Coordinates of C-alpha atoms and ligand atoms in Angstrom, one line a residue:
X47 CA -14.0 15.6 -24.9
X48 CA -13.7 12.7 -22.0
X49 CA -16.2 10.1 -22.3
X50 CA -17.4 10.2 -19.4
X51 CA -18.7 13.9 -19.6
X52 CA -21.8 16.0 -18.1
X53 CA -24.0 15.0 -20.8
X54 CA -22.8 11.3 -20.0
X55 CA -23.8 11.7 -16.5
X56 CA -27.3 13.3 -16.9
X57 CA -28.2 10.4 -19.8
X58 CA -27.1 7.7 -17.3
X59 CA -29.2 9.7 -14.6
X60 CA -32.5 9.2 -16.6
X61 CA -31.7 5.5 -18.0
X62 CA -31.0 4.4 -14.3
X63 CA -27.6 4.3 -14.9
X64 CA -27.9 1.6 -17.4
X65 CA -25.5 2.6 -19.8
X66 CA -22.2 3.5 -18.4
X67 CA -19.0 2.5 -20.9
X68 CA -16.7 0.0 -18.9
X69 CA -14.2 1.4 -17.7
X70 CA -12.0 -1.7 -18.2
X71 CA -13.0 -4.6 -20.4
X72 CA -13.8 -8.2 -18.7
X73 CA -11.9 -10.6 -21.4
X74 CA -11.8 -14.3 -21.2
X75 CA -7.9 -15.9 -20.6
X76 CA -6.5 -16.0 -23.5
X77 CA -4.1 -19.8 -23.9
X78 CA -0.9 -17.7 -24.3
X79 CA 0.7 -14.6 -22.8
X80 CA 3.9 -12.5 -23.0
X81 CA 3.3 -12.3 -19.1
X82 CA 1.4 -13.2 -16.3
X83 CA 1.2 -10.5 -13.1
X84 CA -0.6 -12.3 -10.5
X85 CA -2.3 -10.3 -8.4
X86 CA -5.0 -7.9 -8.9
X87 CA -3.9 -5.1 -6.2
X88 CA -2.7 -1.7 -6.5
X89 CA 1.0 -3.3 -6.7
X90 CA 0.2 -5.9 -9.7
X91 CA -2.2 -3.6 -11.7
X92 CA 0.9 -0.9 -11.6
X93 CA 3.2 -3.4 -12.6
X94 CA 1.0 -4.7 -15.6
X95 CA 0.7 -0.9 -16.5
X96 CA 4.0 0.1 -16.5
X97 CA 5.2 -3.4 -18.6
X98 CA 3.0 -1.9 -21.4
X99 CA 3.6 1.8 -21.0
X100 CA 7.6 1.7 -21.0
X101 CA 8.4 -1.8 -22.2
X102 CA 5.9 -2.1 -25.1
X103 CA 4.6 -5.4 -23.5
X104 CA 0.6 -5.0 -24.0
X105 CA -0.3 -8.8 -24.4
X106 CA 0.1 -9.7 -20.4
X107 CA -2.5 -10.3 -18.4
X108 CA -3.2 -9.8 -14.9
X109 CA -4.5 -13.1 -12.8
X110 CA -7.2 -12.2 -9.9
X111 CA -8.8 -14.4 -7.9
X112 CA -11.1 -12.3 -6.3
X113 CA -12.0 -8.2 -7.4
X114 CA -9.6 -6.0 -7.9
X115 CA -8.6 -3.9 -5.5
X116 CA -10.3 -6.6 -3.0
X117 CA -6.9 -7.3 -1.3
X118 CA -5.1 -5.4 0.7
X119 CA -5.2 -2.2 -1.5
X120 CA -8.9 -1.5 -0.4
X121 CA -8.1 -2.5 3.1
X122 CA -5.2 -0.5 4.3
X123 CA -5.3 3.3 5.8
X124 CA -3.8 5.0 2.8
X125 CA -1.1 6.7 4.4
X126 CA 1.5 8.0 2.2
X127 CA 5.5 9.1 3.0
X128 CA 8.8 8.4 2.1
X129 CA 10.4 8.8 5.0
X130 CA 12.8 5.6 6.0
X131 CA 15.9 5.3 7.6
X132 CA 18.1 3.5 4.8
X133 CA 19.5 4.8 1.6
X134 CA 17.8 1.9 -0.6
X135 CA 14.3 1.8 1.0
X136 CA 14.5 6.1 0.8
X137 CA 15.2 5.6 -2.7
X138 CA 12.6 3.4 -3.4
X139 CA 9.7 5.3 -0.9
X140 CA 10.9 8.0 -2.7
X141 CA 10.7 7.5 -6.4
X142 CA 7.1 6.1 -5.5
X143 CA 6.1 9.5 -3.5
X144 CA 7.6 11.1 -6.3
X145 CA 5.1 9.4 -8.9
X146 CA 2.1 9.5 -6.8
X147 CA 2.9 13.5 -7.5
X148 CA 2.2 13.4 -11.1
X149 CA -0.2 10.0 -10.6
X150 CA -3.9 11.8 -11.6
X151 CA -2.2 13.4 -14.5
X152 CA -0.9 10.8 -15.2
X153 CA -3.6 8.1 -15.5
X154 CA -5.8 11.1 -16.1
X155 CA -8.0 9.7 -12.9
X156 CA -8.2 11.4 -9.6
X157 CA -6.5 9.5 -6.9
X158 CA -7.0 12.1 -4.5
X159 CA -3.7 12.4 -3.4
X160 CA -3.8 15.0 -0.4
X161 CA -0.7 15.9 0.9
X162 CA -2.0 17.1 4.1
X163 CA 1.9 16.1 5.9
X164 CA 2.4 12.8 8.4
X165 CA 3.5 13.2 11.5
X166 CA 4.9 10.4 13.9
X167 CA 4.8 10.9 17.5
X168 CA 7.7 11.0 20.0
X169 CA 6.4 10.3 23.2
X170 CA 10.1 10.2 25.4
X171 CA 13.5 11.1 25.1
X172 CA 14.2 7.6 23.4
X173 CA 11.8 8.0 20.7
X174 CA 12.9 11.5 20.3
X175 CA 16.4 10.4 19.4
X176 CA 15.5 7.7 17.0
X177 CA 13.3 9.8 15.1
X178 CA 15.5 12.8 15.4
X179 CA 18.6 10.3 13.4
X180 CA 15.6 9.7 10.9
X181 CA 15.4 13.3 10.0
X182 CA 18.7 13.4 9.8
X183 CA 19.2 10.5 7.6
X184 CA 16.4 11.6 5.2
X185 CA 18.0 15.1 5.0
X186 CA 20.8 13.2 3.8
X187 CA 18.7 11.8 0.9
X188 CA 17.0 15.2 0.0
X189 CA 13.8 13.6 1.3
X190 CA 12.1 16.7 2.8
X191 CA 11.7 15.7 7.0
X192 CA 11.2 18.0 10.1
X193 CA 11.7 17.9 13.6
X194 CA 8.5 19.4 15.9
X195 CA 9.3 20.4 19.1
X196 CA 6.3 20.0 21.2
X197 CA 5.0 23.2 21.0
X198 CA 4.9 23.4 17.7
X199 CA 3.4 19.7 17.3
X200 CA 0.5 21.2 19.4
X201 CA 0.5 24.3 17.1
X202 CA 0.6 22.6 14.0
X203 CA -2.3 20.0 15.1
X204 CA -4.1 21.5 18.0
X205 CA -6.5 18.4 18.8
X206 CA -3.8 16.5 20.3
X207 CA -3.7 16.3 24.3
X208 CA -1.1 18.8 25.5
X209 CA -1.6 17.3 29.0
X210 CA 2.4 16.4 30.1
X211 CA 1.5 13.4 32.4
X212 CA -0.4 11.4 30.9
X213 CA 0.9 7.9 29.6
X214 CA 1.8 8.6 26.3
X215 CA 3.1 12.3 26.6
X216 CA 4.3 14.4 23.1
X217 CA 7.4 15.1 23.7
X218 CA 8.3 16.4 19.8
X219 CA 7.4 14.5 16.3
X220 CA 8.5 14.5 12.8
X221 CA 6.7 15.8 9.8
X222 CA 7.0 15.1 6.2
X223 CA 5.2 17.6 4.3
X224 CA 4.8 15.9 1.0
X225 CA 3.4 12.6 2.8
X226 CA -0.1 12.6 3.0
X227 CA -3.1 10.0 1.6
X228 CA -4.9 8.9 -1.3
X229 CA -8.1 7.1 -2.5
X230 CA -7.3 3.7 -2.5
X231 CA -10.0 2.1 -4.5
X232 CA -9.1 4.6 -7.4
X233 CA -5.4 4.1 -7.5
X234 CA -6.3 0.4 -8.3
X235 CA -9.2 1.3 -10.9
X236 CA -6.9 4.2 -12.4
X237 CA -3.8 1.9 -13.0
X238 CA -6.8 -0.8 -14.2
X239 CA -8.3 1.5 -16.4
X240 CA -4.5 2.7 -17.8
X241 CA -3.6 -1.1 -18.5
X242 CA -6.6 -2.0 -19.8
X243 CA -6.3 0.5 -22.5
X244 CA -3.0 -0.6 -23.7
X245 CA -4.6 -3.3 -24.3
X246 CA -3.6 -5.9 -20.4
X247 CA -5.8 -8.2 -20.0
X248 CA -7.5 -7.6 -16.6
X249 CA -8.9 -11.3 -15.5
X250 CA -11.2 -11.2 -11.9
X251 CA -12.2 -14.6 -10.3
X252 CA -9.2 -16.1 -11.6
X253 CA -6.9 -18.1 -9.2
X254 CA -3.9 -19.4 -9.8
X255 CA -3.8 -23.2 -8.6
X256 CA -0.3 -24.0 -9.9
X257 CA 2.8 -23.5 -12.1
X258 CA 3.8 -25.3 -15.0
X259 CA 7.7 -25.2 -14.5
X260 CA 10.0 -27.3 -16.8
X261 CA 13.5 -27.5 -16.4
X262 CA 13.9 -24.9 -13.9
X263 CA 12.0 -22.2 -16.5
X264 CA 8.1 -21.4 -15.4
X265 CA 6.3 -21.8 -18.7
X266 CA 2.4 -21.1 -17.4
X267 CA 0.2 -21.1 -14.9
X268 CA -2.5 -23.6 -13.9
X269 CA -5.8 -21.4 -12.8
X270 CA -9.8 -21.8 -12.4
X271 CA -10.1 -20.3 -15.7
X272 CA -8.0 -23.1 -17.3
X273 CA -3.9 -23.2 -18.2
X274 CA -2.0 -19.9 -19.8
X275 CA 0.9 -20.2 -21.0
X276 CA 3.7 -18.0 -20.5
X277 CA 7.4 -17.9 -20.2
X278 CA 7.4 -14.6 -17.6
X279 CA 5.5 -14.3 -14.2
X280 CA 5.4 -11.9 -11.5
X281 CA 4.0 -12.9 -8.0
X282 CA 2.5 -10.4 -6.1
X283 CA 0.1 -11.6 -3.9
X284 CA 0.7 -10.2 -0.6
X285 CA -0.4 -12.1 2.1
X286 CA -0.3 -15.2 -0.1
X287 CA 2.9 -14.9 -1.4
X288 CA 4.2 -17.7 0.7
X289 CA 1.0 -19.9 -0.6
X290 CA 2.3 -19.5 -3.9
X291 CA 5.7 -20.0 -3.6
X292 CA 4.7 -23.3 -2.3
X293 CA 2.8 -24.0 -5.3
X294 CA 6.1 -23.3 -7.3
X295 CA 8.1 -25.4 -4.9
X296 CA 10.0 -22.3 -2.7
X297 CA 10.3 -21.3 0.7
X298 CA 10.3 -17.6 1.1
X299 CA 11.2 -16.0 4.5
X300 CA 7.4 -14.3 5.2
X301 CA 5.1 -14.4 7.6
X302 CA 1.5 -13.3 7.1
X303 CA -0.2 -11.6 9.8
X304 CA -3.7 -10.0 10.2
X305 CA -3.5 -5.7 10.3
X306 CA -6.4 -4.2 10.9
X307 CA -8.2 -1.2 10.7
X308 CA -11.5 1.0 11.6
X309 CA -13.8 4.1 10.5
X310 CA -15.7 6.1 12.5
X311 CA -19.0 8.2 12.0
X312 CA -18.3 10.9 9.7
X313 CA -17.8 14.3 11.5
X314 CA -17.1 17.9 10.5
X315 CA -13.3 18.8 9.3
X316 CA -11.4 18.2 12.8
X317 CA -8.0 17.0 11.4
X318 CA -6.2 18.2 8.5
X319 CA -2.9 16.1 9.1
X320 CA -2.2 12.3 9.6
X321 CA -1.1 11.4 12.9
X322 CA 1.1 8.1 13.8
X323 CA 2.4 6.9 16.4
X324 CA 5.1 4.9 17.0
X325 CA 4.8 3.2 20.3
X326 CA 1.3 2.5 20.6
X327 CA 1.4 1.1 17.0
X328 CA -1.7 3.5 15.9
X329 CA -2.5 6.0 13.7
X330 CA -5.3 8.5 12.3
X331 CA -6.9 10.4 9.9
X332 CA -9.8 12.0 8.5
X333 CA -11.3 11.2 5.3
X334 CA -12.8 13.5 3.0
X335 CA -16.4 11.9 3.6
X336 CA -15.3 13.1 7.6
X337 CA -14.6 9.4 9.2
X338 CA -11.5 9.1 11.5
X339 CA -9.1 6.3 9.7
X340 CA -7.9 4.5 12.2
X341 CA -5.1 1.8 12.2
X342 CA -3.7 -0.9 14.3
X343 CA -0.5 -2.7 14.8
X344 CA -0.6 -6.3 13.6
X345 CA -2.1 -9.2 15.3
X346 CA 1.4 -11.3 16.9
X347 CA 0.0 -14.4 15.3
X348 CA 0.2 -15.8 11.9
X349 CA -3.0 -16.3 10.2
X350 CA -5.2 -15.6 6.9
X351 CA -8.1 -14.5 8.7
X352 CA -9.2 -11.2 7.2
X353 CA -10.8 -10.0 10.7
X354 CA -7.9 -9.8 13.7
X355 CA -8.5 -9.9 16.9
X356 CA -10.2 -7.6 19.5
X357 CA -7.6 -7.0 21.6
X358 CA -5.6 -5.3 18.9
X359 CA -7.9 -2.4 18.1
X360 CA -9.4 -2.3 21.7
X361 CA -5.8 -1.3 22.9
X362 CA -5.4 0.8 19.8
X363 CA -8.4 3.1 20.7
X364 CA -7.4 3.3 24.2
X365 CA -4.2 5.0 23.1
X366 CA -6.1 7.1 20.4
X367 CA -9.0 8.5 23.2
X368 CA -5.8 9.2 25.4
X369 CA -4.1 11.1 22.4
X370 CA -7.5 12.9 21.5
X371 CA -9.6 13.1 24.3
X372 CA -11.9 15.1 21.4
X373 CA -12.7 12.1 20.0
X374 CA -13.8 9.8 22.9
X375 CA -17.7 9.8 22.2
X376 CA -17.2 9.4 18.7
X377 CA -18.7 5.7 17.5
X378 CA -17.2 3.7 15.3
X379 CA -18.5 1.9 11.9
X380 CA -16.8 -0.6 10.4
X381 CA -14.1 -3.0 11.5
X382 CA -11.5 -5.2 9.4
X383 CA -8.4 -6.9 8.7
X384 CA -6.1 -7.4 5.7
X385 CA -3.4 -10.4 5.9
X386 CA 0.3 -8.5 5.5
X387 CA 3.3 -10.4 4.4
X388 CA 6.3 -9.3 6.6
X389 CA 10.0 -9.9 5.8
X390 CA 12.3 -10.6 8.7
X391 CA 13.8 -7.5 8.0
X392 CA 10.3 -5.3 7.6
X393 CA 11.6 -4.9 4.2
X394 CA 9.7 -5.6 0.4
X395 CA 11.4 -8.8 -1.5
X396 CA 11.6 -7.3 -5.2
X397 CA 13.2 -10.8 -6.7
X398 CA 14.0 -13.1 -9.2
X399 CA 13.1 -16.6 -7.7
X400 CA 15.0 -20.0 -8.3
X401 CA 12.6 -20.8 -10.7
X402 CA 13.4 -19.3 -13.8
X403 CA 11.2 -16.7 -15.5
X404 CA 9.3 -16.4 -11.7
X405 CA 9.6 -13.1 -10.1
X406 CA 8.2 -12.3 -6.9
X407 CA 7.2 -8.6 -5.1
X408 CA 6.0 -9.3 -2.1
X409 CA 7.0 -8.6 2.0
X410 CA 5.9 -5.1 1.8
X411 CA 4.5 -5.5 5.4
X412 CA 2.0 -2.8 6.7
X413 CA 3.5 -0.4 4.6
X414 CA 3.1 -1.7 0.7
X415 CA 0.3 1.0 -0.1
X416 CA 2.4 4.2 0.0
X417 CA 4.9 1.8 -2.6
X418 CA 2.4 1.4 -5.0
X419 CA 3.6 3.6 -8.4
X420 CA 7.0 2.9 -7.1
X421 CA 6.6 -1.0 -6.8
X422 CA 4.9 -1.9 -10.2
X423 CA 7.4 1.1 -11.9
X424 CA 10.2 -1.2 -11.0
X425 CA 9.2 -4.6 -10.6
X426 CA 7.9 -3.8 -14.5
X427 CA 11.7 -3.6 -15.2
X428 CA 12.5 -6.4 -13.4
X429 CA 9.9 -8.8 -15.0
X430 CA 10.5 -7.4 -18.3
X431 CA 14.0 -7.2 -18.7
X432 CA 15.2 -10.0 -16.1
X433 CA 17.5 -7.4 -14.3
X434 CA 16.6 -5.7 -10.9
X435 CA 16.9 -1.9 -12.1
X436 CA 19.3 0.6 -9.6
X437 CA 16.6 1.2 -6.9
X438 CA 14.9 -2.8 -6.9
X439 CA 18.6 -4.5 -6.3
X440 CA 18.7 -4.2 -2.6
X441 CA 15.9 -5.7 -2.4
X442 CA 16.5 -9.2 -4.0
X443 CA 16.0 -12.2 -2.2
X444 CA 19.7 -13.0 -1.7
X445 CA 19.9 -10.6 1.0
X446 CA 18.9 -13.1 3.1
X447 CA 22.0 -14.8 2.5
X448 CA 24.7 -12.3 2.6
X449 CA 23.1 -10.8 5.7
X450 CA 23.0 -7.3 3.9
X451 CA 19.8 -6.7 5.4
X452 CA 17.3 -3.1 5.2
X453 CA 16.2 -3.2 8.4
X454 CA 13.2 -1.0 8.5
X455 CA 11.4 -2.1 11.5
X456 CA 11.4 1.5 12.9
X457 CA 10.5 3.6 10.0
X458 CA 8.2 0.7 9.2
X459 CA 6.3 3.0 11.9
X460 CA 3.6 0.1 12.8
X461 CA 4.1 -3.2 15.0
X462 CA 5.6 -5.5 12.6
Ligands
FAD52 P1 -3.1 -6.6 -2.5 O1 -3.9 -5.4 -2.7 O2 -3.4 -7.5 -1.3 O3 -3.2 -7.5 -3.8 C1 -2.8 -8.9 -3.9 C2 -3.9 -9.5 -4.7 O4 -3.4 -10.9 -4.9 C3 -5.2 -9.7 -3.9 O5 -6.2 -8.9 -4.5 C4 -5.4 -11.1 -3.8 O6 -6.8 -11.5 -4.0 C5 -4.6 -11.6 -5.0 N1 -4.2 -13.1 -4.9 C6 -3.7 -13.7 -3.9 N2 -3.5 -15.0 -4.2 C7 -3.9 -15.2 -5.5 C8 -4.0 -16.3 -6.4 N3 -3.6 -17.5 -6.0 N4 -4.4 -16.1 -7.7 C9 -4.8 -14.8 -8.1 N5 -4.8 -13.7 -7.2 C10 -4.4 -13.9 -6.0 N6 0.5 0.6 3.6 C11 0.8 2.0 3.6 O7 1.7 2.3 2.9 N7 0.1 2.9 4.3 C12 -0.9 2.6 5.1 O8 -1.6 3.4 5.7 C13 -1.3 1.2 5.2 N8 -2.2 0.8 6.0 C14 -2.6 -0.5 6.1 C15 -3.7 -0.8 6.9 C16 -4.2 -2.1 6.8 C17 -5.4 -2.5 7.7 C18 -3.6 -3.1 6.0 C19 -4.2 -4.5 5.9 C20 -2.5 -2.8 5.2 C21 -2.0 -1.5 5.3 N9 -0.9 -1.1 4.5 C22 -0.6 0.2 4.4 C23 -0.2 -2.1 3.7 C24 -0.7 -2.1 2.2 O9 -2.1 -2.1 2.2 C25 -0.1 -3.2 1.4 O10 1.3 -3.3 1.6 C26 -0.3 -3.0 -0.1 O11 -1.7 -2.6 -0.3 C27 -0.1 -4.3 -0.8 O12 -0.5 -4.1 -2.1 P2 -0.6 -5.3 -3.1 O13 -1.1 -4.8 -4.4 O14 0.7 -6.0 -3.1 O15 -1.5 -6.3 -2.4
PYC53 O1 3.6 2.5 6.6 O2 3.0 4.5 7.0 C1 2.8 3.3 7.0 C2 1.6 2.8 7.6 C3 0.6 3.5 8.1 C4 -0.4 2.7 8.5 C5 0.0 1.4 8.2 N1 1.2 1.5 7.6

C-alpha cells in the first residue's frame, strides 16, 4: 500500500499535518559526483531522472539555486503539442508528447495531463496557408493534426466570436487532439520524487558560481554550498544559460527575454480546449481550479526581470476580450514573468560545449515546458554517454556554423 494513504491523510489531519514523509530527501553536497545537472526545473530534474533510471548513474546530483520548480517550469501556461513544422523538432516534440502519455504511470504521480486538444487560430488567408503546410507536414510525420474550417472551429469551441468583421476574424484553425496541458508544479515534484528515490541528490539554494575546467575537461563546480567535483555537467538553466556559459568561458547564441503570463478569477467550466493564437501572440485556457490561463508573447527587450512589461499583456487582453467577448468582465489575479532563452533559430541547443565534459540544454524559448520528458530523456543520453542520441543531433550547437538551421519561429506559435 502507497505511503501516502487514507489513513496517512486522516493522521496528518489530527497532528496538524506535522508528520508528512518527505517526499524527496534535502541532503548536503556531497565533495564528489558522477554528474552534476544544474538546474532544478522540470528539464534538469527529468534529466537527472532518466541518467539513473536507464543509465544506472544514481550518484549525480542536481544543483538549484533557488526551489525547485521555481524557474520557468512553475511559470509557464502548461500547454502541451507536438506539432512543428520540421522533421527533427516533430521528432523530438513528439517522443516528449509521447512520454507525457504514460508520465503518471510512470512516476506513479498525477501530472494531470488533460488532453483536452490545442487549437491555433488562422485569422486570414495567409495564416490559413501556413498552418494548412503545417498539417500537412505533421501528417507526414504521423503526428495526428487537423484543419478546422471555420464552422467547425465555432462548433468545436463555441465561446469564440463568430462575428466576420472584427479585427482578428477566424477564418479556420488547426487542432491537435493529443495536445493538451498538465500540472506543472507536479511534473517537477514527480520527476523529483522519481530521482530522489534512485538515490539523485536533489540540492535547493545551491548556485553555481563557477567551473573548475583543466585542460579543456570541466572537473567540478564552484557553488554557495562549497566545490563538487565532477568530470560530467549538464547546464540547463534556461534563462541563465548564457550567465553560465560565461562563467565557463563561452559565448552561446541566446537571448533572454521576459514571457509573461496571467490568471483570472476562477469561473464555472467555460472552455474545454486551449486556444492559441498566432498573430496576436496570445493564448488561453481554463484550469481545473476554473481560472482562464492566459499567455503573452515576449517582451522585445532583453532582460532578467521576472515581471515584463504592461504593454505586453495590456495588448494581449485586448486581443483575448475581442476573441471572447464572454470573457470581458472577468477580473484578473495574478500577473508574472519567466525569463526565456531564445535561439536565433526558435530552436532548443541540446550540445556538447567546447569545454569538455560540459553539456548544455538550453534555447527552448517559450516553448521548453511541452519538451520536458522528452528533453531530460535525451539530454540523459547525451550527458551520459557523450554522444547526441538520433533525435538530440540536430540540435547540437554546430548548427550555427553549418547554417543547417530548425527554424521554428512559426510553430514556435508565440512572439519570439
Ligand atoms: P526552468 O524551469 O527555468 O529551470 C531552470 C532552473 O535553473 C531554474 O529553476 C533556475 O533557478 C536554475 N538556475 C539558473 N541558474 C542557476 C545557477 N547558477 N545555479 C543553480 N541553478 C540555477 N512552454 C510550453 O511548452 N508551453 C507553454 O504553454 C509555455 N508557456 C510559457 C509561459 C511563460 C509565462 C513562460 C515564462 C514560459 C512558457 N513556456 C511554455 C516555456 C517553458 O516554461 C520553458 O521552456 C521550460 O519550462 C524550461 O524548463 P527548464 O527546466 O529548462 O527551465
Ligand atoms: O509553445 O505551445 C507553446 C506555448 C504556448 C504558450 C507558450 N508557449
Amino acid at each position: 500500500m502507497s505511503k501516502y494513504s487514507i489513513f496517512t491523510l486522516a493522521r496528518n489531519a489530527f497532528s496538524q499535518h506535522e508528520n508528512w514523509p518527505e517526499a524527496w530527501r534535502s541532503p548536503e553536497p556531497r565533495p564528489e559526483y558522477d554528474a552534476v545537472i544544474i538546474g532544478g526545473g522540470g528539464h534538469g530534474l527529468a534529466t537527472a531522472y532518466y541518467l539513473a533510471k536507464e543509465h544506472g548513474l544514481t550518484n549525480v546530483a542536481v544543483l538549484e539555486k533557488g526551489w525547485i520548480g521555481g524557474g520557468n517550469t512553475g511559470r509557464n501556461t502548461t500547454i502541451v503539442r507536438s506539432n512543428y513544422l520540421f522533421d527533427a523538432s516533430a521528432h523530438l516534440y513528439e517522443h516528449a508528447l509521447k512520454l507525457w502519455e504514460g508520465l503518471s504511470q510512470e512516476l506513479n504521480y498525477n501530472v494531470m495531463f488533460s488532453q483536452r486538444g490545442v487549437m491555433n487560430l488562422a485569422h486570414d488567408q495567409h495564416e490559413a496557408r501556413d498552418l494548412k503546410r503545417r498539417v500537412h507536414a505533421n501528417r507526414l510525420n504521423g503526428i495526428d493534426s487537423e484543419w478546422l474550417d471555420r464552422e467547425q472551429v465555432l462548433d468545436f469551441c463555441p465561446v469564440i466570436n463568430s462575428d466576420p468583421d472584427i479585427r482578428f476574424p477566424i477564418v479556420g484553425a488547426t487542432l491537435q487532439r493529443r495536445g493538451g496541458t498538465a500540472r506543472h508544479d507536479a511534473v517537477a515534484w514527480g520527476y523529483a520524487r522519481g530521482a530522489d528515490a534512485r538515490g539523485v541528490d536533489i540540492i535547493q539554494n545551491c548556485e553555481v558560481t563557477g567551473f573548475l575546467i583543466e585542460g579543456g575537461a570541466v572537473k567540478g563546480v564552484e557553488t554557495t554550498r562549497g566545490t563538487i567535483r565532477t568530470g560530467k555537467v549538464g547546464m540547463v538553466a534556461a534563462g541563465h544559460t548564457s550567465v553560465l556559459a560565461d562563467l565557463a568561458g563561452f559565448r552561446l547564441p541566446l537571448e533572454s527575454h521576459p514571457l509573461q503570463a496571467l490568471v483570472s478569477e476562477p469561473v464555472k467550466p467555460v472552455l474545454d480546449t486551449v486556444v492559441m493564437s498566432n498573430a496576436v501572440h496570445a493564448y488561453v485556457s481554463q484550469s481545473d481550479k476554473g481560472e482562464l490561463v492566459i499567455g503573452a508573447g515576449i517582451d522585445g527587450y532583453v532582460s532578467y526581470s521576472q515581471r515584463g512589461g504592461f504593454a505586453i499583456i495590456e495588448e494581449t487582453l485586448a486581443a483575448i476580450v475581442e476573441i471572447f467577448p464572454i470573457f470581458s468582465r472577468m477580473r484578473m489575479l495574478r500577473q508574472w514573468g519567466g525569463i526565456v532563452d531564445v535561439a536565433p533559430d526558435a530552436s532548443a541547443i541540446i550540445s556538447r560545449t567546447p569545454v569538455d565534459g560540459l553539456y548544455v540544454n538550453c534555447g527552448w524559448g517559450t516553448g521548453g515546458f511541452k519538451a520536458t520528458p522528452g528533453s531530460g530523456h535525451v539530454f540523459a543520453h547525451l550527458v551520459a554517454t557523450g554522444q547526441p542520441n538520433a533525435l538530440a543531433a540536430p540540435f547540437a550547437l554546430d548548427r550555427f556554423s553549418s547554417g543547417e538551421l530548425v527554424a521554428e519561429h512559426g510553430a514556435a506559435a508565440v512572439a519570439h
